[in-house]
JSON list of C-alpha atoms in Angstrom, two decimals:
[
{"chain": "A", "resi": 1, "resn": "MET", "atom": "CA", "xyz": [32.50, -27.57, 19.91]},
{"chain": "A", "resi": 2, "resn": "ASN", "atom": "CA", "xyz": [30.44, -29.06, 18.97]},
{"chain": "A", "resi": 3, "resn": "LYS", "atom": "CA", "xyz": [27.24, -28.58, 20.96]},
{"chain": "A", "resi": 4, "resn": "ASN", "atom": "CA", "xyz": [26.46, -32.29, 21.08]},
{"chain": "A", "resi": 5, "resn": "LEU", "atom": "CA", "xyz": [28.82, -33.70, 22.44]},
{"chain": "A", "resi": 6, "resn": "ILE", "atom": "CA", "xyz": [29.00, -34.58, 26.13]},
{"chain": "A", "resi": 7, "resn": "TYR", "atom": "CA", "xyz": [31.96, -36.35, 28.15]},
{"chain": "A", "resi": 8, "resn": "GLY", "atom": "CA", "xyz": [33.12, -38.14, 31.30]},
{"chain": "A", "resi": 9, "resn": "LYS", "atom": "CA", "xyz": [33.41, -42.12, 31.03]},
{"chain": "A", "resi": 10, "resn": "HIS", "atom": "CA", "xyz": [30.43, -41.94, 33.98]},
{"chain": "A", "resi": 11, "resn": "THR", "atom": "CA", "xyz": [28.41, -40.02, 32.15]},
{"chain": "A", "resi": 12, "resn": "ILE", "atom": "CA", "xyz": [28.24, -41.55, 28.58]},
{"chain": "A", "resi": 13, "resn": "LEU", "atom": "CA", "xyz": [28.12, -44.87, 30.68]},
{"chain": "A", "resi": 14, "resn": "GLU", "atom": "CA", "xyz": [25.05, -44.04, 32.51]},
{"chain": "A", "resi": 15, "resn": "PHE", "atom": "CA", "xyz": [24.01, -42.88, 29.12]},
{"chain": "A", "resi": 16, "resn": "LEU", "atom": "CA", "xyz": [24.42, -46.20, 27.86]},
{"chain": "A", "resi": 17, "resn": "GLU", "atom": "CA", "xyz": [22.47, -48.06, 30.95]},
{"chain": "A", "resi": 18, "resn": "LYS", "atom": "CA", "xyz": [19.51, -45.75, 30.24]},
{"chain": "A", "resi": 19, "resn": "HIS", "atom": "CA", "xyz": [19.14, -43.85, 26.55]},
{"chain": "A", "resi": 20, "resn": "PRO", "atom": "CA", "xyz": [21.51, -45.91, 24.38]},
{"chain": "A", "resi": 21, "resn": "LYS", "atom": "CA", "xyz": [19.53, -44.68, 21.60]},
{"chain": "A", "resi": 22, "resn": "MET", "atom": "CA", "xyz": [20.02, -41.31, 22.20]},
{"chain": "A", "resi": 23, "resn": "LEU", "atom": "CA", "xyz": [23.98, -41.82, 21.52]},
{"chain": "A", "resi": 24, "resn": "LYS", "atom": "CA", "xyz": [25.67, -41.28, 17.90]},
{"chain": "A", "resi": 25, "resn": "THR", "atom": "CA", "xyz": [29.10, -41.74, 18.41]},
{"chain": "A", "resi": 26, "resn": "ILE", "atom": "CA", "xyz": [31.83, -42.55, 21.09]},
{"chain": "A", "resi": 27, "resn": "TRP", "atom": "CA", "xyz": [35.22, -41.97, 21.16]},
{"chain": "A", "resi": 28, "resn": "THR", "atom": "CA", "xyz": [37.53, -43.44, 24.14]},
{"chain": "A", "resi": 29, "resn": "LYS", "atom": "CA", "xyz": [41.01, -44.42, 24.63]},
{"chain": "A", "resi": 30, "resn": "ASP", "atom": "CA", "xyz": [40.14, -47.15, 26.44]},
{"chain": "A", "resi": 31, "resn": "LEU", "atom": "CA", "xyz": [37.42, -49.85, 24.78]},
{"chain": "A", "resi": 32, "resn": "ALA", "atom": "CA", "xyz": [37.31, -52.15, 27.57]},
{"chain": "A", "resi": 33, "resn": "TYR", "atom": "CA", "xyz": [34.70, -50.27, 29.43]},
{"chain": "A", "resi": 34, "resn": "LEU", "atom": "CA", "xyz": [32.32, -50.71, 26.74]},
{"chain": "A", "resi": 35, "resn": "LYS", "atom": "CA", "xyz": [32.53, -54.31, 25.97]},
{"chain": "A", "resi": 36, "resn": "SER", "atom": "CA", "xyz": [29.48, -55.10, 28.13]},
{"chain": "A", "resi": 37, "resn": "PHE", "atom": "CA", "xyz": [27.24, -52.98, 26.21]},
{"chain": "A", "resi": 38, "resn": "ASN", "atom": "CA", "xyz": [25.82, -54.55, 22.95]},
{"chain": "A", "resi": 39, "resn": "LEU", "atom": "CA", "xyz": [26.51, -51.31, 21.12]},
{"chain": "A", "resi": 40, "resn": "ASN", "atom": "CA", "xyz": [25.30, -52.66, 17.77]},
{"chain": "A", "resi": 41, "resn": "ASP", "atom": "CA", "xyz": [22.14, -53.13, 18.54]},
{"chain": "A", "resi": 42, "resn": "TYR", "atom": "CA", "xyz": [21.72, -49.17, 19.11]},
{"chain": "A", "resi": 43, "resn": "LYS", "atom": "CA", "xyz": [23.67, -48.32, 16.03]},
{"chain": "A", "resi": 44, "resn": "VAL", "atom": "CA", "xyz": [26.59, -46.32, 17.98]},
{"chain": "A", "resi": 45, "resn": "GLN", "atom": "CA", "xyz": [29.91, -45.88, 16.39]},
{"chain": "A", "resi": 46, "resn": "ILE", "atom": "CA", "xyz": [32.94, -46.56, 18.45]},
{"chain": "A", "resi": 47, "resn": "ILE", "atom": "CA", "xyz": [36.12, -44.96, 17.65]},
{"chain": "A", "resi": 48, "resn": "LYS", "atom": "CA", "xyz": [39.37, -45.84, 19.31]},
{"chain": "A", "resi": 49, "resn": "THR", "atom": "CA", "xyz": [41.51, -42.84, 19.66]},
{"chain": "A", "resi": 50, "resn": "THR", "atom": "CA", "xyz": [44.26, -40.84, 21.98]},
{"chain": "A", "resi": 51, "resn": "GLU", "atom": "CA", "xyz": [44.01, -38.38, 24.62]},
{"chain": "A", "resi": 52, "resn": "LYS", "atom": "CA", "xyz": [45.41, -35.75, 22.63]},
{"chain": "A", "resi": 53, "resn": "ASN", "atom": "CA", "xyz": [42.91, -36.58, 19.88]},
{"chain": "A", "resi": 54, "resn": "LEU", "atom": "CA", "xyz": [40.44, -36.13, 22.81]},
{"chain": "A", "resi": 55, "resn": "ASP", "atom": "CA", "xyz": [41.44, -32.86, 23.90]},
{"chain": "A", "resi": 56, "resn": "GLN", "atom": "CA", "xyz": [41.11, -31.42, 20.97]},
{"chain": "A", "resi": 57, "resn": "MET", "atom": "CA", "xyz": [37.76, -31.78, 20.64]},
{"chain": "A", "resi": 58, "resn": "PHE", "atom": "CA", "xyz": [36.91, -28.84, 23.22]},
{"chain": "A", "resi": 59, "resn": "ASP", "atom": "CA", "xyz": [37.71, -25.72, 22.69]},
{"chain": "A", "resi": 60, "resn": "GLN", "atom": "CA", "xyz": [39.05, -25.40, 26.32]},
{"chain": "A", "resi": 61, "resn": "THR", "atom": "CA", "xyz": [40.29, -27.88, 29.20]},
{"chain": "A", "resi": 62, "resn": "VAL", "atom": "CA", "xyz": [37.63, -30.71, 30.22]},
{"chain": "A", "resi": 63, "resn": "ASN", "atom": "CA", "xyz": [37.97, -33.76, 32.71]},
{"chain": "A", "resi": 64, "resn": "HIS", "atom": "CA", "xyz": [37.15, -35.98, 29.78]},
{"chain": "A", "resi": 65, "resn": "GLN", "atom": "CA", "xyz": [38.23, -39.36, 31.85]},
{"chain": "A", "resi": 66, "resn": "GLY", "atom": "CA", "xyz": [39.04, -40.74, 28.31]},
{"chain": "A", "resi": 67, "resn": "MET", "atom": "CA", "xyz": [35.87, -41.17, 26.88]},
{"chain": "A", "resi": 68, "resn": "VAL", "atom": "CA", "xyz": [33.85, -38.69, 24.48]},
{"chain": "A", "resi": 69, "resn": "ALA", "atom": "CA", "xyz": [30.09, -39.13, 22.76]},
{"chain": "A", "resi": 70, "resn": "GLU", "atom": "CA", "xyz": [28.43, -37.01, 20.56]},
{"chain": "A", "resi": 71, "resn": "ILE", "atom": "CA", "xyz": [24.27, -36.98, 21.19]},
{"chain": "A", "resi": 72, "resn": "LYS", "atom": "CA", "xyz": [21.74, -36.96, 18.55]},
{"chain": "A", "resi": 73, "resn": "GLU", "atom": "CA", "xyz": [19.20, -33.65, 18.80]},
{"chain": "A", "resi": 74, "resn": "PHE", "atom": "CA", "xyz": [16.67, -33.55, 21.85]},
{"chain": "A", "resi": 75, "resn": "ASN", "atom": "CA", "xyz": [13.26, -33.66, 20.46]},
{"chain": "A", "resi": 76, "resn": "TYR", "atom": "CA", "xyz": [11.07, -31.46, 22.65]},
{"chain": "A", "resi": 77, "resn": "THR", "atom": "CA", "xyz": [7.50, -31.85, 23.39]},
{"chain": "A", "resi": 78, "resn": "PRO", "atom": "CA", "xyz": [4.91, -29.42, 21.63]},
{"chain": "A", "resi": 79, "resn": "PHE", "atom": "CA", "xyz": [2.94, -27.50, 24.20]},
{"chain": "A", "resi": 80, "resn": "SER", "atom": "CA", "xyz": [-0.44, -28.53, 23.18]},
{"chain": "A", "resi": 81, "resn": "GLU", "atom": "CA", "xyz": [0.28, -32.30, 23.39]},
{"chain": "A", "resi": 82, "resn": "LEU", "atom": "CA", "xyz": [1.71, -31.44, 26.92]},
{"chain": "A", "resi": 83, "resn": "LEU", "atom": "CA", "xyz": [-1.64, -29.74, 27.78]},
{"chain": "A", "resi": 84, "resn": "THR", "atom": "CA", "xyz": [-3.43, -33.03, 26.64]},
{"chain": "A", "resi": 85, "resn": "ILE", "atom": "CA", "xyz": [-0.97, -35.44, 28.75]},
{"chain": "A", "resi": 86, "resn": "LEU", "atom": "CA", "xyz": [-1.74, -33.01, 31.63]},
{"chain": "A", "resi": 87, "resn": "LYS", "atom": "CA", "xyz": [-5.97, -32.43, 30.88]},
{"chain": "A", "resi": 88, "resn": "ALA", "atom": "CA", "xyz": [-6.31, -36.77, 31.39]},
{"chain": "A", "resi": 89, "resn": "GLN", "atom": "CA", "xyz": [-4.35, -36.83, 34.88]},
{"chain": "A", "resi": 90, "resn": "THR", "atom": "CA", "xyz": [-6.27, -35.48, 38.28]},
{"chain": "A", "resi": 91, "resn": "THR", "atom": "CA", "xyz": [-3.36, -34.34, 39.59]},
{"chain": "A", "resi": 92, "resn": "SER", "atom": "CA", "xyz": [-0.40, -32.71, 38.26]},
{"chain": "A", "resi": 93, "resn": "LEU", "atom": "CA", "xyz": [2.87, -30.83, 38.51]},
{"chain": "A", "resi": 94, "resn": "VAL", "atom": "CA", "xyz": [4.52, -28.55, 36.01]},
{"chain": "A", "resi": 95, "resn": "LEU", "atom": "CA", "xyz": [7.39, -26.39, 36.39]},
{"chain": "A", "resi": 96, "resn": "LEU", "atom": "CA", "xyz": [7.43, -22.99, 34.20]},
{"chain": "A", "resi": 97, "resn": "LEU", "atom": "CA", "xyz": [10.94, -21.50, 34.16]},
{"chain": "A", "resi": 98, "resn": "ASP", "atom": "CA", "xyz": [11.41, -17.33, 33.15]},
{"chain": "A", "resi": 99, "resn": "GLN", "atom": "CA", "xyz": [15.04, -17.47, 31.59]},
{"chain": "A", "resi": 100, "resn": "ILE", "atom": "CA", "xyz": [17.19, -19.37, 33.18]},
{"chain": "A", "resi": 101, "resn": "HIS", "atom": "CA", "xyz": [20.55, -18.75, 31.80]},
{"chain": "A", "resi": 102, "resn": "ASP", "atom": "CA", "xyz": [22.49, -21.28, 33.30]},
{"chain": "A", "resi": 103, "resn": "PRO", "atom": "CA", "xyz": [22.41, -24.35, 31.98]},
{"chain": "A", "resi": 104, "resn": "TYR", "atom": "CA", "xyz": [24.08, -26.34, 34.45]},
{"chain": "A", "resi": 105, "resn": "ASN", "atom": "CA", "xyz": [21.04, -24.38, 36.85]},
{"chain": "A", "resi": 106, "resn": "PHE", "atom": "CA", "xyz": [18.69, -25.87, 34.17]},
{"chain": "A", "resi": 107, "resn": "GLY", "atom": "CA", "xyz": [20.53, -29.47, 34.50]},
{"chain": "A", "resi": 108, "resn": "ALA", "atom": "CA", "xyz": [20.23, -29.63, 37.89]},
{"chain": "A", "resi": 109, "resn": "ILE", "atom": "CA", "xyz": [16.10, -28.51, 37.76]},
{"chain": "A", "resi": 110, "resn": "ILE", "atom": "CA", "xyz": [15.71, -31.24, 34.86]},
{"chain": "A", "resi": 111, "resn": "ARG", "atom": "CA", "xyz": [16.99, -33.86, 37.61]},
{"chain": "A", "resi": 112, "resn": "THR", "atom": "CA", "xyz": [15.65, -32.66, 40.40]},
{"chain": "A", "resi": 113, "resn": "ALA", "atom": "CA", "xyz": [12.22, -32.57, 38.91]},
{"chain": "A", "resi": 114, "resn": "VAL", "atom": "CA", "xyz": [12.57, -36.29, 37.52]},
{"chain": "A", "resi": 115, "resn": "LEU", "atom": "CA", "xyz": [13.40, -37.79, 40.76]},
{"chain": "A", "resi": 116, "resn": "LEU", "atom": "CA", "xyz": [9.96, -35.87, 42.24]},
{"chain": "A", "resi": 117, "resn": "GLY", "atom": "CA", "xyz": [7.65, -36.86, 39.70]},
{"chain": "A", "resi": 118, "resn": "VAL", "atom": "CA", "xyz": [7.27, -33.68, 37.67]},
{"chain": "A", "resi": 119, "resn": "ASP", "atom": "CA", "xyz": [4.90, -33.85, 34.83]},
{"chain": "A", "resi": 120, "resn": "GLY", "atom": "CA", "xyz": [6.08, -31.08, 32.37]},
{"chain": "A", "resi": 121, "resn": "ILE", "atom": "CA", "xyz": [9.01, -28.05, 32.46]},
{"chain": "A", "resi": 122, "resn": "VAL", "atom": "CA", "xyz": [7.60, -24.91, 30.11]},
{"chain": "A", "resi": 123, "resn": "ILE", "atom": "CA", "xyz": [10.80, -23.00, 28.81]},
{"chain": "A", "resi": 124, "resn": "LEU", "atom": "CA", "xyz": [10.80, -19.94, 26.46]},
{"chain": "A", "resi": 125, "resn": "ASP", "atom": "CA", "xyz": [11.99, -20.59, 23.04]},
{"chain": "A", "resi": 126, "resn": "ARG", "atom": "CA", "xyz": [14.91, -17.60, 23.58]},
{"chain": "A", "resi": 127, "resn": "LYS", "atom": "CA", "xyz": [16.51, -16.06, 26.51]},
{"chain": "A", "resi": 128, "resn": "GLN", "atom": "CA", "xyz": [16.43, -19.21, 28.11]},
{"chain": "A", "resi": 129, "resn": "ALA", "atom": "CA", "xyz": [19.37, -22.50, 28.21]},
{"chain": "A", "resi": 130, "resn": "GLN", "atom": "CA", "xyz": [18.22, -25.06, 25.93]},
{"chain": "A", "resi": 131, "resn": "VAL", "atom": "CA", "xyz": [18.45, -28.47, 26.51]},
{"chain": "A", "resi": 132, "resn": "ASN", "atom": "CA", "xyz": [21.80, -29.10, 24.95]},
{"chain": "A", "resi": 133, "resn": "SER", "atom": "CA", "xyz": [25.03, -30.88, 26.43]},
{"chain": "A", "resi": 134, "resn": "GLY", "atom": "CA", "xyz": [25.87, -29.39, 29.25]},
{"chain": "A", "resi": 135, "resn": "VAL", "atom": "CA", "xyz": [22.42, -29.32, 30.14]},
{"chain": "A", "resi": 136, "resn": "LEU", "atom": "CA", "xyz": [22.00, -33.74, 29.41]},
{"chain": "A", "resi": 137, "resn": "LYS", "atom": "CA", "xyz": [25.71, -34.31, 31.40]},
{"chain": "A", "resi": 138, "resn": "THR", "atom": "CA", "xyz": [24.40, -32.41, 34.28]},
{"chain": "A", "resi": 139, "resn": "SER", "atom": "CA", "xyz": [21.13, -33.51, 34.15]},
{"chain": "A", "resi": 140, "resn": "SER", "atom": "CA", "xyz": [22.92, -37.23, 33.45]},
{"chain": "A", "resi": 141, "resn": "GLY", "atom": "CA", "xyz": [20.17, -37.80, 30.85]},
{"chain": "A", "resi": 142, "resn": "THR", "atom": "CA", "xyz": [17.16, -37.52, 32.91]},
{"chain": "A", "resi": 143, "resn": "ALA", "atom": "CA", "xyz": [15.64, -35.06, 30.50]},
{"chain": "A", "resi": 144, "resn": "TYR", "atom": "CA", "xyz": [14.85, -37.47, 28.29]},
{"chain": "A", "resi": 145, "resn": "ASP", "atom": "CA", "xyz": [12.49, -38.87, 31.15]},
{"chain": "A", "resi": 146, "resn": "LEU", "atom": "CA", "xyz": [10.76, -35.62, 31.15]},
{"chain": "A", "resi": 147, "resn": "LYS", "atom": "CA", "xyz": [8.75, -33.78, 28.94]},
{"chain": "A", "resi": 148, "resn": "ILE", "atom": "CA", "xyz": [9.87, -30.51, 28.09]},
{"chain": "A", "resi": 149, "resn": "SER", "atom": "CA", "xyz": [7.80, -27.99, 26.20]},
{"chain": "A", "resi": 150, "resn": "LYS", "atom": "CA", "xyz": [9.28, -24.56, 24.42]},
{"chain": "A", "resi": 151, "resn": "VAL", "atom": "CA", "xyz": [6.72, -21.82, 23.70]},
{"chain": "A", "resi": 152, "resn": "ASN", "atom": "CA", "xyz": [7.56, -18.07, 22.98]},
{"chain": "A", "resi": 153, "resn": "ASN", "atom": "CA", "xyz": [5.29, -16.67, 25.59]},
{"chain": "A", "resi": 154, "resn": "LEU", "atom": "CA", "xyz": [4.88, -17.31, 29.18]},
{"chain": "A", "resi": 155, "resn": "THR", "atom": "CA", "xyz": [1.88, -15.19, 29.78]},
{"chain": "A", "resi": 156, "resn": "ASN", "atom": "CA", "xyz": [-0.06, -17.11, 27.28]},
{"chain": "A", "resi": 157, "resn": "ALA", "atom": "CA", "xyz": [1.31, -20.51, 28.73]},
{"chain": "A", "resi": 158, "resn": "ILE", "atom": "CA", "xyz": [-0.11, -19.58, 31.99]},
{"chain": "A", "resi": 159, "resn": "LYS", "atom": "CA", "xyz": [-3.74, -18.45, 30.59]},
{"chain": "A", "resi": 160, "resn": "GLN", "atom": "CA", "xyz": [-4.02, -22.03, 28.73]},
{"chain": "A", "resi": 161, "resn": "LEU", "atom": "CA", "xyz": [-2.76, -23.78, 32.16]},
{"chain": "A", "resi": 162, "resn": "LYS", "atom": "CA", "xyz": [-5.50, -21.99, 34.16]},
{"chain": "A", "resi": 163, "resn": "ASP", "atom": "CA", "xyz": [-8.18, -22.70, 31.61]},
{"chain": "A", "resi": 164, "resn": "HIS", "atom": "CA", "xyz": [-7.12, -26.52, 32.25]},
{"chain": "A", "resi": 165, "resn": "GLY", "atom": "CA", "xyz": [-7.72, -26.18, 35.68]},
{"chain": "A", "resi": 166, "resn": "PHE", "atom": "CA", "xyz": [-3.84, -25.04, 37.20]},
{"chain": "A", "resi": 167, "resn": "TRP", "atom": "CA", "xyz": [-2.62, -22.99, 40.16]},
{"chain": "A", "resi": 168, "resn": "VAL", "atom": "CA", "xyz": [0.03, -20.89, 39.22]},
{"chain": "A", "resi": 169, "resn": "TYR", "atom": "CA", "xyz": [2.79, -20.04, 41.88]},
{"chain": "A", "resi": 170, "resn": "SER", "atom": "CA", "xyz": [5.60, -17.78, 41.17]},
{"chain": "A", "resi": 171, "resn": "THR", "atom": "CA", "xyz": [8.15, -17.32, 43.43]},
{"chain": "A", "resi": 172, "resn": "ASN", "atom": "CA", "xyz": [8.40, -13.86, 44.51]},
{"chain": "A", "resi": 173, "resn": "LEU", "atom": "CA", "xyz": [9.31, -11.98, 47.39]},
{"chain": "A", "resi": 174, "resn": "ASN", "atom": "CA", "xyz": [7.09, -9.34, 48.02]},
{"chain": "A", "resi": 175, "resn": "ASN", "atom": "CA", "xyz": [4.42, -7.44, 50.12]},
{"chain": "A", "resi": 176, "resn": "LYS", "atom": "CA", "xyz": [2.45, -10.06, 49.02]},
{"chain": "A", "resi": 177, "resn": "SER", "atom": "CA", "xyz": [3.85, -13.11, 49.41]},
{"chain": "A", "resi": 178, "resn": "VAL", "atom": "CA", "xyz": [3.83, -15.69, 51.75]},
{"chain": "A", "resi": 179, "resn": "ASP", "atom": "CA", "xyz": [5.69, -18.62, 53.33]},
{"chain": "A", "resi": 180, "resn": "PHE", "atom": "CA", "xyz": [5.45, -21.69, 50.98]},
{"chain": "A", "resi": 181, "resn": "ARG", "atom": "CA", "xyz": [5.55, -23.88, 53.74]},
{"chain": "A", "resi": 182, "resn": "THR", "atom": "CA", "xyz": [1.83, -22.35, 54.77]},
{"chain": "A", "resi": 183, "resn": "VAL", "atom": "CA", "xyz": [0.83, -23.02, 51.10]},
{"chain": "A", "resi": 184, "resn": "ASP", "atom": "CA", "xyz": [-2.05, -26.07, 50.72]},
{"chain": "A", "resi": 185, "resn": "PHE", "atom": "CA", "xyz": [-0.68, -26.59, 47.53]},
{"chain": "A", "resi": 186, "resn": "ALA", "atom": "CA", "xyz": [-3.70, -27.36, 44.52]},
{"chain": "A", "resi": 187, "resn": "ASN", "atom": "CA", "xyz": [-3.86, -30.35, 42.68]},
{"chain": "A", "resi": 188, "resn": "LYS", "atom": "CA", "xyz": [-3.25, -29.11, 39.69]},
{"chain": "A", "resi": 189, "resn": "SER", "atom": "CA", "xyz": [0.02, -26.25, 40.26]},
{"chain": "A", "resi": 190, "resn": "VAL", "atom": "CA", "xyz": [2.52, -24.72, 37.84]},
{"chain": "A", "resi": 191, "resn": "LEU", "atom": "CA", "xyz": [5.62, -23.40, 39.68]},
{"chain": "A", "resi": 192, "resn": "VAL", "atom": "CA", "xyz": [7.64, -20.65, 38.13]},
{"chain": "A", "resi": 193, "resn": "ILE", "atom": "CA", "xyz": [11.41, -20.19, 38.85]},
{"chain": "A", "resi": 194, "resn": "GLY", "atom": "CA", "xyz": [12.51, -17.04, 38.12]},
{"chain": "A", "resi": 195, "resn": "ASN", "atom": "CA", "xyz": [15.89, -15.94, 36.39]},
{"chain": "A", "resi": 196, "resn": "GLU", "atom": "CA", "xyz": [18.91, -16.08, 38.41]},
{"chain": "A", "resi": 197, "resn": "GLN", "atom": "CA", "xyz": [19.40, -12.22, 38.73]},
{"chain": "A", "resi": 198, "resn": "LYS", "atom": "CA", "xyz": [16.39, -10.73, 37.93]},
{"chain": "A", "resi": 199, "resn": "GLY", "atom": "CA", "xyz": [14.02, -13.42, 39.01]},
{"chain": "A", "resi": 200, "resn": "VAL", "atom": "CA", "xyz": [10.04, -13.72, 37.98]},
{"chain": "A", "resi": 201, "resn": "SER", "atom": "CA", "xyz": [9.56, -10.86, 35.52]},
{"chain": "A", "resi": 202, "resn": "ASP", "atom": "CA", "xyz": [6.62, -8.86, 36.31]},
{"chain": "A", "resi": 203, "resn": "LEU", "atom": "CA", "xyz": [4.03, -9.87, 33.42]},
{"chain": "A", "resi": 204, "resn": "VAL", "atom": "CA", "xyz": [4.56, -13.38, 34.77]},
{"chain": "A", "resi": 205, "resn": "THR", "atom": "CA", "xyz": [4.24, -12.56, 38.35]},
{"chain": "A", "resi": 206, "resn": "LYS", "atom": "CA", "xyz": [1.00, -10.17, 37.31]},
{"chain": "A", "resi": 207, "resn": "ASN", "atom": "CA", "xyz": [-0.90, -13.25, 35.95]},
{"chain": "A", "resi": 208, "resn": "SER", "atom": "CA", "xyz": [0.10, -15.94, 38.78]},
{"chain": "A", "resi": 209, "resn": "ASP", "atom": "CA", "xyz": [-2.54, -16.57, 41.58]},
{"chain": "A", "resi": 210, "resn": "LEU", "atom": "CA", "xyz": [0.14, -16.64, 44.54]},
{"chain": "A", "resi": 211, "resn": "ASN", "atom": "CA", "xyz": [4.13, -15.68, 45.15]},
{"chain": "A", "resi": 212, "resn": "ILE", "atom": "CA", "xyz": [5.38, -17.56, 47.34]},
{"chain": "A", "resi": 213, "resn": "PHE", "atom": "CA", "xyz": [8.96, -17.09, 49.07]},
{"chain": "A", "resi": 214, "resn": "ILE", "atom": "CA", "xyz": [11.34, -19.51, 51.02]},
{"chain": "A", "resi": 215, "resn": "PRO", "atom": "CA", "xyz": [12.43, -18.21, 54.49]},
{"chain": "A", "resi": 216, "resn": "SER", "atom": "CA", "xyz": [16.02, -17.87, 55.33]},
{"chain": "A", "resi": 217, "resn": "ASN", "atom": "CA", "xyz": [18.18, -16.44, 58.22]},
{"chain": "A", "resi": 218, "resn": "LYS", "atom": "CA", "xyz": [19.14, -13.44, 55.99]},
{"chain": "A", "resi": 219, "resn": "THR", "atom": "CA", "xyz": [22.88, -13.85, 55.55]},
{"chain": "A", "resi": 220, "resn": "ILE", "atom": "CA", "xyz": [22.48, -13.93, 51.91]},
{"chain": "A", "resi": 221, "resn": "ASP", "atom": "CA", "xyz": [20.33, -12.56, 49.39]},
{"chain": "A", "resi": 222, "resn": "SER", "atom": "CA", "xyz": [18.45, -15.32, 48.44]},
{"chain": "A", "resi": 223, "resn": "PHE", "atom": "CA", "xyz": [18.38, -19.46, 47.43]},
{"chain": "A", "resi": 224, "resn": "ASN", "atom": "CA", "xyz": [20.36, -20.95, 43.98]},
{"chain": "A", "resi": 225, "resn": "VAL", "atom": "CA", "xyz": [17.39, -21.48, 41.38]},
{"chain": "A", "resi": 226, "resn": "SER", "atom": "CA", "xyz": [17.65, -24.94, 41.18]},
{"chain": "A", "resi": 227, "resn": "VAL", "atom": "CA", "xyz": [17.80, -25.37, 45.53]},
{"chain": "A", "resi": 228, "resn": "ALA", "atom": "CA", "xyz": [14.64, -23.13, 45.06]},
{"chain": "A", "resi": 229, "resn": "SER", "atom": "CA", "xyz": [13.22, -25.39, 42.85]},
{"chain": "A", "resi": 230, "resn": "ALA", "atom": "CA", "xyz": [14.00, -28.42, 44.96]},
{"chain": "A", "resi": 231, "resn": "LEU", "atom": "CA", "xyz": [12.87, -27.39, 48.17]},
{"chain": "A", "resi": 232, "resn": "ILE", "atom": "CA", "xyz": [9.51, -26.56, 46.43]},
{"chain": "A", "resi": 233, "resn": "CYS", "atom": "CA", "xyz": [8.78, -28.62, 44.40]},
{"chain": "A", "resi": 234, "resn": "PHE", "atom": "CA", "xyz": [9.05, -31.42, 46.87]},
{"chain": "A", "resi": 235, "resn": "GLN", "atom": "CA", "xyz": [6.35, -29.74, 49.22]},
{"chain": "A", "resi": 236, "resn": "ILE", "atom": "CA", "xyz": [4.67, -30.19, 46.09]},
{"chain": "A", "resi": 237, "resn": "ALA", "atom": "CA", "xyz": [5.48, -33.41, 45.65]},
{"chain": "A", "resi": 238, "resn": "THR", "atom": "CA", "xyz": [4.99, -34.39, 48.91]},
{"chain": "A", "resi": 239, "resn": "LYS", "atom": "CA", "xyz": [1.00, -32.72, 48.84]},
{"chain": "A", "resi": 240, "resn": "LEU", "atom": "CA", "xyz": [0.20, -34.84, 45.64]},
{"chain": "A", "resi": 241, "resn": "ALA", "atom": "CA", "xyz": [1.63, -38.16, 46.82]},
{"chain": "A", "resi": 242, "resn": "LYS", "atom": "CA", "xyz": [4.31, -38.17, 43.85]},
{"chain": "A", "resi": 243, "resn": "VAL", "atom": "CA", "xyz": [7.28, -39.23, 46.47]}
]
C-alpha cells in the first residue's frame, strides 16, 4: 500500500472541504460525490475507476467506500520555529509524545489537541509513529491545523522549553505522582504522554517538573494514551482559557 493513500468517502470529502490543497489524486467509482467541489482550483486529478481496482490498491481489505485519495507529504514545523512562536505567547500548551507507536492513538491525540487549542506537538524522529495516511485519516486531517515538530532528543527539547518558561508535567504513576485534578498548571505547560506499554521513559521523567496521574477505580491498569491525553489536556486548556 502507498503510505500516502487515504480512503473512505467521508474522510476524503472532509479533506476536500478543509484541506483540498493537500490532495493529489482521487480515485472514485462514483463522480457524483465530487460535483460540488471546484477541483481544478487545487489541481486535484480525478480518476473514475472500479470497485475491483480500488480493492487492489491495498494489501488488505479496507472499507474504502468506493473512494481512495493520494495526499501530499506532511510538512513538519522545525522545532526552532515552534519555539519562536511559543516565546511570543503568554499562555501555551504543548504536547510532548514519548514514543507513541500506534498511528491511531497518535491520530486521536492530534484531533483532541486541535479541539482543545494545543499550540504544538513534539515527537521523536524515530521509535514514534510519524504523520502518515493512517494518522491523517484518524485525525480527520486536523494534523494540518497543528504545528508538529520532530526532534532527535526529547530531553534536549524539554530543556529548551524550560528555557522558554515552560513547566513540564509527565503522566507517570509513582510515589511522587499527584492527582492531575489538584494541579495548578502553569501558564506555559508541557504535557508528556508516554509509550502505550512502557509509559514515560526514565530520562524524560527525571527532567520533568512534576509527575501526575489520573485516578481510576483500578479495575484495569491504565487509561488508553489518547484518552489520558484528552482528559488532562482538557483540564489544562480550561485553566488557560483555551476552551
